[in-house]
Coordinates of C-alpha atoms in Angstrom, one line a residue:
Chain A
X1 CA 0.0 0.0 0.0
X2 CA 2.7 2.5 1.0
X3 CA 4.5 2.0 -2.4
X4 CA 1.4 2.8 -4.3
X5 CA 0.4 5.9 -2.3
X6 CA 3.9 7.3 -2.0
X7 CA 4.4 7.9 -5.7
X8 CA 4.3 11.4 -7.0
X9 CA 1.9 10.6 -9.8
X10 CA -0.6 9.1 -7.4
X11 CA -0.3 12.0 -5.0
X12 CA -0.9 14.5 -7.8
X13 CA -3.8 12.5 -9.2
X14 CA -5.3 12.2 -5.7
X15 CA -5.0 15.9 -5.1
X16 CA -6.7 16.7 -8.5
X17 CA -9.6 14.3 -7.9
X18 CA -10.0 15.5 -4.4
X19 CA -10.2 19.2 -5.4
X20 CA -12.7 18.4 -8.2
X21 CA -14.9 16.3 -5.9
X22 CA -14.8 18.7 -2.9
X23 CA -15.2 21.8 -5.1
X24 CA -18.1 20.2 -7.0
X25 CA -19.8 19.2 -3.7
X26 CA -19.4 22.7 -2.2
X27 CA -20.5 24.5 -5.4
X28 CA -23.5 22.2 -5.6
X29 CA -24.5 22.8 -2.0
X30 CA -24.1 26.5 -2.3
X31 CA -26.1 26.8 -5.5
X32 CA -28.8 24.4 -4.4
X33 CA -29.4 26.3 -1.2
X34 CA -28.8 29.8 -2.6
X35 CA -32.5 30.8 -3.0
X36 CA -33.4 29.5 0.5
X37 CA -30.5 31.4 2.1
X38 CA -31.3 34.6 0.2
X39 CA -35.0 34.4 1.2
X40 CA -33.9 33.9 4.9
X41 CA -31.7 37.0 4.7
X42 CA -34.5 39.1 3.1
X43 CA -36.9 38.1 5.9
X44 CA -34.3 38.8 8.5
X45 CA -33.8 42.3 7.3
X46 CA -37.6 42.9 7.6
X47 CA -37.5 41.4 11.1
X48 CA -34.5 43.6 12.1
X49 CA -36.2 46.8 10.9
X50 CA -39.4 45.9 12.7
X51 CA -37.4 45.0 15.8
X52 CA -35.7 48.4 15.9
X53 CA -39.1 50.2 15.9
X54 CA -40.4 48.0 18.7
X55 CA -42.4 45.5 16.7
X56 CA -41.1 42.3 18.3
X57 CA -42.1 39.5 20.6
X58 CA -39.6 40.2 23.4
X59 CA -40.2 38.1 26.4
X60 CA -38.3 38.7 29.7
X61 CA -34.7 39.4 28.9
X62 CA -34.5 37.8 25.5
X63 CA -34.8 39.5 22.2
X64 CA -37.3 37.8 20.0
X65 CA -38.3 38.8 16.4
X66 CA -41.7 38.5 14.9
X67 CA -42.0 35.2 13.2
X68 CA -40.8 34.8 9.6
X69 CA -44.3 34.0 8.5
X70 CA -45.7 37.2 9.8
X71 CA -42.7 39.5 8.9
X72 CA -43.8 40.5 5.3
X73 CA -47.3 41.4 6.4
X74 CA -46.2 43.3 9.4
X75 CA -43.5 45.0 7.4
X76 CA -46.0 46.4 4.9
X77 CA -48.3 47.3 7.8
X78 CA -45.9 49.3 9.9
X79 CA -43.4 50.7 7.4
X80 CA -45.2 53.5 5.7
X81 CA -42.4 54.8 3.4
X82 CA -39.0 53.6 2.3
X83 CA -36.7 56.5 1.3
X84 CA -33.4 56.7 -0.5
X85 CA -31.3 59.8 0.2
X86 CA -28.6 60.4 -2.4
X87 CA -26.7 63.7 -2.7
X88 CA -29.4 65.4 -0.6
X89 CA -32.2 64.3 -2.9
X90 CA -34.9 62.2 -1.3
X91 CA -36.8 59.6 -3.4
X92 CA -39.2 56.8 -2.5
X93 CA -38.3 53.2 -3.3
X94 CA -40.2 50.2 -1.9
X95 CA -37.1 48.0 -2.3
X96 CA -34.9 50.3 -0.3
X97 CA -34.5 47.8 2.5
X98 CA -32.6 45.5 0.1
X99 CA -29.9 48.1 -0.4
X100 CA -26.6 46.6 0.6
X101 CA -25.0 49.1 3.1
X102 CA -21.6 47.4 2.6
X103 CA -21.6 48.0 -1.1
X104 CA -22.7 51.6 -0.6
X105 CA -19.9 52.2 1.8
X106 CA -17.4 50.8 -0.7
X107 CA -19.0 53.0 -3.4
X108 CA -18.6 56.1 -1.3
X109 CA -14.9 55.3 -0.8
X110 CA -14.2 55.5 -4.5
X111 CA -16.0 58.9 -4.7
X112 CA -19.5 57.9 -5.8
X113 CA -22.5 59.3 -3.9
X114 CA -23.7 56.9 -1.3
X115 CA -27.4 55.8 -1.3
X116 CA -28.7 56.1 2.2
X117 CA -31.8 54.1 2.9
X118 CA -34.2 55.3 5.6
X119 CA -37.4 53.6 6.6
X120 CA -40.3 55.6 8.0
X121 CA -42.5 53.5 10.3
X122 CA -45.6 54.4 12.3
X123 CA -46.7 52.7 15.5
X124 CA -49.3 53.9 18.0
X125 CA -49.4 57.3 16.3
X126 CA -45.7 57.8 16.6
X127 CA -43.3 58.1 13.7
X128 CA -40.0 56.2 13.6
X129 CA -37.1 56.8 11.3
X130 CA -35.0 53.7 11.0
X131 CA -31.5 53.8 9.5
X132 CA -29.2 50.8 8.8
X133 CA -25.6 51.3 9.7
X134 CA -22.5 49.2 9.4
X135 CA -19.0 49.1 10.8
X136 CA -16.1 47.0 12.1
X137 CA -15.9 45.0 15.4
X138 CA -13.0 43.1 16.6
X139 CA -13.0 40.2 14.2
X140 CA -15.5 41.1 11.5
X141 CA -18.4 43.2 10.5
X142 CA -20.9 44.6 12.9
X143 CA -24.2 46.3 11.8
X144 CA -27.3 47.8 13.3
X145 CA -30.7 49.2 12.6
X146 CA -31.4 52.3 14.7
X147 CA -34.9 53.8 15.1
X148 CA -35.1 57.5 15.9
X149 CA -37.7 60.2 16.3
X150 CA -37.6 63.4 14.3
X151 CA -35.2 65.0 16.9
X152 CA -32.7 62.1 16.5
X153 CA -33.5 60.6 19.9
X154 CA -33.0 56.8 19.7
X155 CA -36.3 54.9 20.1
X156 CA -34.9 51.4 19.5
X157 CA -31.9 49.6 18.1
X158 CA -31.0 46.2 16.9
X159 CA -27.3 45.2 16.8
X160 CA -25.8 42.2 15.1
X161 CA -22.4 40.9 14.2
X162 CA -20.7 38.4 12.0
X163 CA -18.1 36.9 14.2
X164 CA -17.6 38.7 17.5
X165 CA -16.3 36.6 20.5
X166 CA -19.2 34.6 22.1
X167 CA -19.8 35.8 25.6
X168 CA -18.0 39.1 25.1
X169 CA -18.3 41.1 21.9
X170 CA -21.2 39.0 20.7
X171 CA -23.2 40.4 23.6
X172 CA -24.0 43.5 21.6
X173 CA -27.1 41.7 20.4
X174 CA -28.3 41.1 24.0
X175 CA -31.3 43.0 25.3
X176 CA -29.4 44.6 28.1
X177 CA -27.0 46.3 25.7
X178 CA -29.5 47.2 22.9
X179 CA -32.1 48.5 25.3
X180 CA -29.6 50.9 26.9
X181 CA -29.8 52.9 23.7
X182 CA -33.5 53.7 23.9
X183 CA -34.0 57.3 24.8
X184 CA -30.4 58.3 24.2
X185 CA -29.9 61.6 22.4
X186 CA -27.7 61.6 19.3
X187 CA -27.5 65.4 19.2
X188 CA -25.8 67.6 21.8
X189 CA -26.6 71.4 21.9
X190 CA -27.8 71.3 18.3
X191 CA -24.8 69.5 16.9
X192 CA -24.4 65.8 16.1
X193 CA -22.4 64.0 18.7
X194 CA -23.3 60.3 18.4
X195 CA -23.5 57.8 21.2
X196 CA -20.3 56.6 22.9
X197 CA -20.0 53.1 24.3
X198 CA -18.1 54.2 27.3
X199 CA -16.3 52.5 30.1
X200 CA -16.6 53.9 33.6
X201 CA -19.2 56.5 32.8
X202 CA -20.5 56.3 36.3
X203 CA -24.0 55.7 35.0
X204 CA -24.4 51.9 35.0
X205 CA -28.2 52.1 35.2
X206 CA -28.1 54.5 32.2
X207 CA -30.4 57.1 33.9
X208 CA -28.8 60.1 32.1
X209 CA -30.2 59.9 28.6
X210 CA -28.6 63.2 27.4
X211 CA -24.9 62.3 28.2
X212 CA -24.5 60.7 24.7
X213 CA -23.1 57.6 26.5
X214 CA -24.1 54.0 27.2
X215 CA -22.3 51.6 29.5
X216 CA -19.8 49.3 27.7
X217 CA -19.6 45.5 28.0
X218 CA -16.7 44.2 30.1
X219 CA -14.2 42.4 27.9
X220 CA -15.5 43.8 24.7
X221 CA -13.7 47.1 24.4
X222 CA -12.9 46.9 20.6
X223 CA -16.4 45.8 19.7
X224 CA -17.8 48.6 21.8
X225 CA -15.5 51.1 20.1
X226 CA -16.6 49.8 16.8
X227 CA -20.3 50.4 17.8
X228 CA -19.4 54.0 18.8
X229 CA -17.5 54.6 15.5
X230 CA -20.3 53.2 13.2
X231 CA -22.9 55.3 15.0
X232 CA -20.8 58.4 14.6
X233 CA -19.8 57.9 11.0
X234 CA -23.0 56.5 9.5
X235 CA -25.8 58.2 11.4
X236 CA -24.1 61.6 10.9
X237 CA -24.9 61.3 7.2
X238 CA -28.6 61.4 8.0
X239 CA -28.4 64.7 9.9
X240 CA -29.2 66.9 6.8
X241 CA -32.4 65.0 6.3
X242 CA -33.5 65.4 9.9
X243 CA -32.9 69.2 9.6
X244 CA -35.3 69.4 6.7
X245 CA -37.9 67.8 8.9
X246 CA -37.8 70.7 11.3
X247 CA -38.6 73.2 8.6
Chain B
X1 CA -20.9 -6.0 27.0
X2 CA -22.3 -6.6 23.6
X3 CA -21.8 -3.5 21.5
X4 CA -18.6 -2.2 23.2
X5 CA -15.6 -4.4 24.1
X6 CA -13.4 -3.3 27.0
X7 CA -11.0 -1.7 24.6
X8 CA -13.7 0.2 22.9
X9 CA -15.1 1.5 26.2
X10 CA -11.6 2.8 27.0
X11 CA -11.6 4.8 23.8
X12 CA -14.5 6.8 25.2
X13 CA -13.6 6.9 28.9
X14 CA -9.8 7.6 28.7
X15 CA -10.1 11.1 27.1
X16 CA -12.5 12.0 29.9
X17 CA -9.9 11.3 32.6
X18 CA -6.3 10.3 32.2
X19 CA -5.8 11.1 28.5
X20 CA -7.9 14.3 28.4
X21 CA -7.2 16.2 25.1
X22 CA -7.0 19.6 26.9
X23 CA -5.4 18.9 30.3
X24 CA -3.0 16.1 29.3
X25 CA -2.4 16.4 25.6
X26 CA -2.8 20.2 25.7
X27 CA -4.7 20.4 22.4
X28 CA -7.6 22.7 21.5
X29 CA -6.5 25.3 24.0
X30 CA -7.1 28.2 21.7
X31 CA -10.9 27.7 21.6
X32 CA -11.0 26.7 25.3
X33 CA -9.6 30.1 26.1
X34 CA -11.6 32.1 23.6
X35 CA -15.2 31.1 24.1
X36 CA -15.6 30.0 27.7
X37 CA -16.7 33.3 29.1
X38 CA -20.3 31.9 29.0
X39 CA -21.5 28.4 29.9
X40 CA -23.9 28.4 26.9
X41 CA -21.2 29.1 24.4
X42 CA -19.0 26.3 26.0
X43 CA -21.9 23.9 25.6
X44 CA -22.6 24.8 22.0
X45 CA -19.0 24.5 21.1
X46 CA -18.8 21.1 22.8
X47 CA -21.7 19.8 20.9
X48 CA -20.4 21.2 17.6
X49 CA -17.0 19.6 18.1
X50 CA -18.6 16.3 19.1
X51 CA -20.5 16.2 15.8
X52 CA -17.5 17.3 13.6
X53 CA -15.0 15.0 15.3
X54 CA -17.3 12.0 15.2
X55 CA -18.1 12.3 11.6
X56 CA -14.7 13.6 10.5
X57 CA -12.9 10.7 12.2
X58 CA -15.1 8.2 10.3
X59 CA -14.5 9.9 7.0
X60 CA -10.8 10.0 7.4
X61 CA -10.7 6.4 8.7
X62 CA -12.6 5.2 5.6
X63 CA -10.1 7.1 3.4
X64 CA -7.0 6.0 5.4
X65 CA -5.8 3.5 2.8
X66 CA -6.0 5.8 -0.2
X67 CA -4.7 9.1 1.3
X68 CA -1.1 9.8 0.0
X69 CA 1.1 10.3 3.1
X70 CA 2.8 13.3 1.6
X71 CA -0.3 15.4 1.5
X72 CA -2.3 13.8 4.3
X73 CA -2.5 17.0 6.5
X74 CA -3.9 19.0 3.6
X75 CA -6.4 16.2 2.9
X76 CA -7.5 16.2 6.6
X77 CA -7.9 20.0 6.5
X78 CA -10.0 19.8 3.4
X79 CA -12.2 17.1 4.8
X80 CA -12.9 19.0 8.1
X81 CA -13.3 22.4 6.4
X82 CA -15.8 21.1 3.8
X83 CA -17.8 19.2 6.4
X84 CA -18.2 22.3 8.5
X85 CA -19.0 24.5 5.6
X86 CA -21.7 22.2 4.2
X87 CA -23.3 21.9 7.7
X88 CA -23.2 25.7 8.0
X89 CA -24.8 26.1 4.6
X90 CA -27.6 23.6 5.3
X91 CA -28.3 25.3 8.6
X92 CA -28.5 28.7 7.0
X93 CA -31.0 27.4 4.5
X94 CA -33.2 25.4 6.9
X95 CA -32.6 26.6 10.4
X96 CA -31.5 30.2 10.0
X97 CA -31.8 31.2 13.7
X98 CA -29.7 28.3 14.8
X99 CA -27.1 29.0 12.1
X100 CA -26.7 32.5 13.4
X101 CA -25.8 31.2 16.9
X102 CA -23.4 28.6 15.5
X103 CA -21.7 30.5 12.6
X104 CA -19.2 32.2 14.9
X105 CA -18.0 28.8 16.0
X106 CA -17.3 27.6 12.4
X107 CA -13.9 29.1 12.1
X108 CA -13.0 27.9 15.6
X109 CA -13.9 24.3 14.8
X110 CA -11.9 24.2 11.6
X111 CA -8.8 25.4 13.4
X112 CA -9.3 23.2 16.5
X113 CA -6.1 21.3 17.0
X114 CA -7.9 18.4 18.6
X115 CA -9.7 17.6 15.3
X116 CA -6.5 17.5 13.3
X117 CA -4.7 15.7 16.2
X118 CA -7.2 12.9 16.3
X119 CA -7.3 12.5 12.5
X120 CA -3.5 12.2 12.5
X121 CA -3.0 10.1 15.6
X122 CA -6.0 7.8 15.4
X123 CA -8.3 7.8 12.4
X124 CA -5.4 7.3 9.9
X125 CA -4.5 4.0 11.6
X126 CA -7.8 2.5 12.8
X127 CA -11.2 1.3 11.5
X128 CA -14.3 3.5 11.2
X129 CA -16.1 2.2 14.3
X130 CA -13.1 2.6 16.6
X131 CA -12.4 6.0 15.1
X132 CA -15.9 7.1 15.7
X133 CA -15.7 6.1 19.3
X134 CA -12.3 7.8 19.6
X135 CA -13.8 11.0 18.1
X136 CA -16.8 10.9 20.5
X137 CA -14.6 10.2 23.5
X138 CA -12.2 13.0 22.8
X139 CA -14.9 15.5 22.0
X140 CA -16.6 14.6 25.3
X141 CA -13.3 15.1 27.1
X142 CA -12.9 18.5 25.4
X143 CA -16.5 19.5 26.2
X144 CA -16.2 18.6 29.9
X145 CA -13.2 20.9 30.4
X146 CA -15.0 23.7 28.4
X147 CA -18.1 23.4 30.6
X148 CA -16.1 23.4 33.8
X149 CA -14.1 26.5 32.7
X150 CA -17.3 28.2 31.4
X151 CA -19.1 27.5 34.7
X152 CA -16.5 29.2 36.8
X153 CA -15.9 32.1 34.4
X154 CA -19.5 32.9 34.0
X155 CA -20.3 32.5 37.7
X156 CA -17.4 34.6 39.0
X157 CA -17.2 37.0 36.0
X158 CA -20.9 37.8 35.4
X159 CA -22.7 36.2 38.4
X160 CA -24.9 34.3 36.0
X161 CA -25.2 30.7 34.6
X162 CA -26.7 30.2 31.1
X163 CA -27.4 34.0 31.3
X164 CA -29.6 33.6 34.4
X165 CA -28.5 35.7 37.4
X166 CA -27.8 33.3 40.3
X167 CA -26.0 35.6 42.7
X168 CA -28.5 38.4 42.7
X169 CA -28.5 41.7 40.8
X170 CA -25.1 43.4 40.6
X171 CA -26.6 46.9 39.9
X172 CA -29.6 46.8 42.3
X173 CA -27.3 45.2 45.0
X174 CA -29.4 42.3 45.9
X175 CA -28.4 38.7 46.8
X176 CA -24.7 38.3 47.7
X177 CA -24.0 41.8 46.2
X178 CA -25.8 43.3 49.2
X179 CA -22.8 42.1 51.3
X180 CA -20.3 43.9 49.1
X181 CA -19.5 41.1 46.7
X182 CA -18.4 42.3 43.3
X183 CA -18.2 40.4 39.9
X184 CA -14.6 39.8 38.9
X185 CA -14.5 41.3 35.5
X186 CA -11.1 39.8 35.0
X187 CA -12.7 36.4 34.8
X188 CA -14.1 37.4 31.4
X189 CA -10.7 37.9 29.9
X190 CA -9.1 35.0 28.1
X191 CA -6.0 34.9 30.4
X192 CA -8.2 33.8 33.3
X193 CA -9.3 30.8 31.2
X194 CA -5.7 29.8 31.0
X195 CA -5.4 30.1 34.8
X196 CA -8.6 28.0 35.3
X197 CA -7.3 25.4 32.9
X198 CA -4.0 25.4 34.8
X199 CA -5.8 24.8 38.1
X200 CA -7.7 21.9 36.6
X201 CA -4.4 20.4 35.4
X202 CA -2.9 20.9 38.8
X203 CA -5.8 19.2 40.6
X204 CA -5.8 16.3 38.1
X205 CA -2.1 15.7 38.5
X206 CA -2.0 15.9 42.2
X207 CA -4.7 13.3 42.3
X208 CA -2.9 11.0 39.9
X209 CA 0.9 11.1 40.3
X210 CA 1.4 8.8 37.3
X211 CA 0.5 11.8 35.1
X212 CA 3.5 13.9 36.2
X213 CA 6.4 13.8 33.7
X214 CA 10.0 14.1 34.9

């Protein structure tokens, strides 16, 4: 046996066959499951947007989305308008929620005007403006949907991540972290300031809603800094639109 | 005995005690340090490794006579990587919520030294059934240590177990916090996992002197 499998020709042939078999298998799985996965991602976006504006099935301390079956119906019920802001011009587009924030960020880097999606929702007579934002955590991408009122006071937020450390950075998607953002002001004395994920802000119960700070997660400094940074850089782009609302 | 001979039983029980992959062979340390801040994450990682190591060991064992020895490590890596990716894709399509919880573990599973270590040390030289038992045994040995470390880190670091507060509320100062107890935030840092693993190794070797090398 060892003679046969030690020869160079056998080794090369084995490698070739292996690559073809494994490559074919992976390609087949990926393409066979593509439509299912895309559909799941589409529904998840709707669930995320609804979650941020408070349409969810939260129980106790756990964050629960509306079910995938109900998501499309609730989405059209609560989301009244989907806007795209580009170069200061606002247009309506009912597919705006499918805009890939990652691609738009890359576009903006090479000098093109970034398309900014904004979803206008209504619940119990109140209007919510929900913006998707995206940034970097410790290991990989982090993103969020932030619901605000017309004064840029946060009314709800949903955070998610691709590969933050379980038990540490991954906890940005826990209720205790996300709920801290509710009521926080993004503006300070008329100028945009963002919300800082701060260590040692002497406000662990988060009673001061106008300090532009929420309490950080122990052991997740870099993920927290990433959250602060993406709020600062991405939500700032929406400030001109909110100023037009005041007029 | 029936299904399992004495030798087969040893394949499962040895890694749980005197041949534990983490405390004796010191394999799989990276993930043991990284994800044990929470008991739940430890448990999920344990189950994921149990599955991958069990199936992977069988696949490698079935291929053991045709794998060219010059490229065997690459072949092993490809087998485990494609196994994990296929499972991840299937979960994404049919159990999306579950896949979101597990996907962060995917990278950690592929690079887990225990998996490559068992492929290399056992599956390449033994039949599928014995390899399967060996995989299950080692994954259980790994999971036990992860769960012990996760238990202490979550309890002392956050005062919770499986996310449920067991020591009272640290902000409202109820339970043991009323007596001035504080969570040790340091327990959440990976270095403390190393110290906890060190303590386990110390306890184990002081109970069984045969494990101490010269």
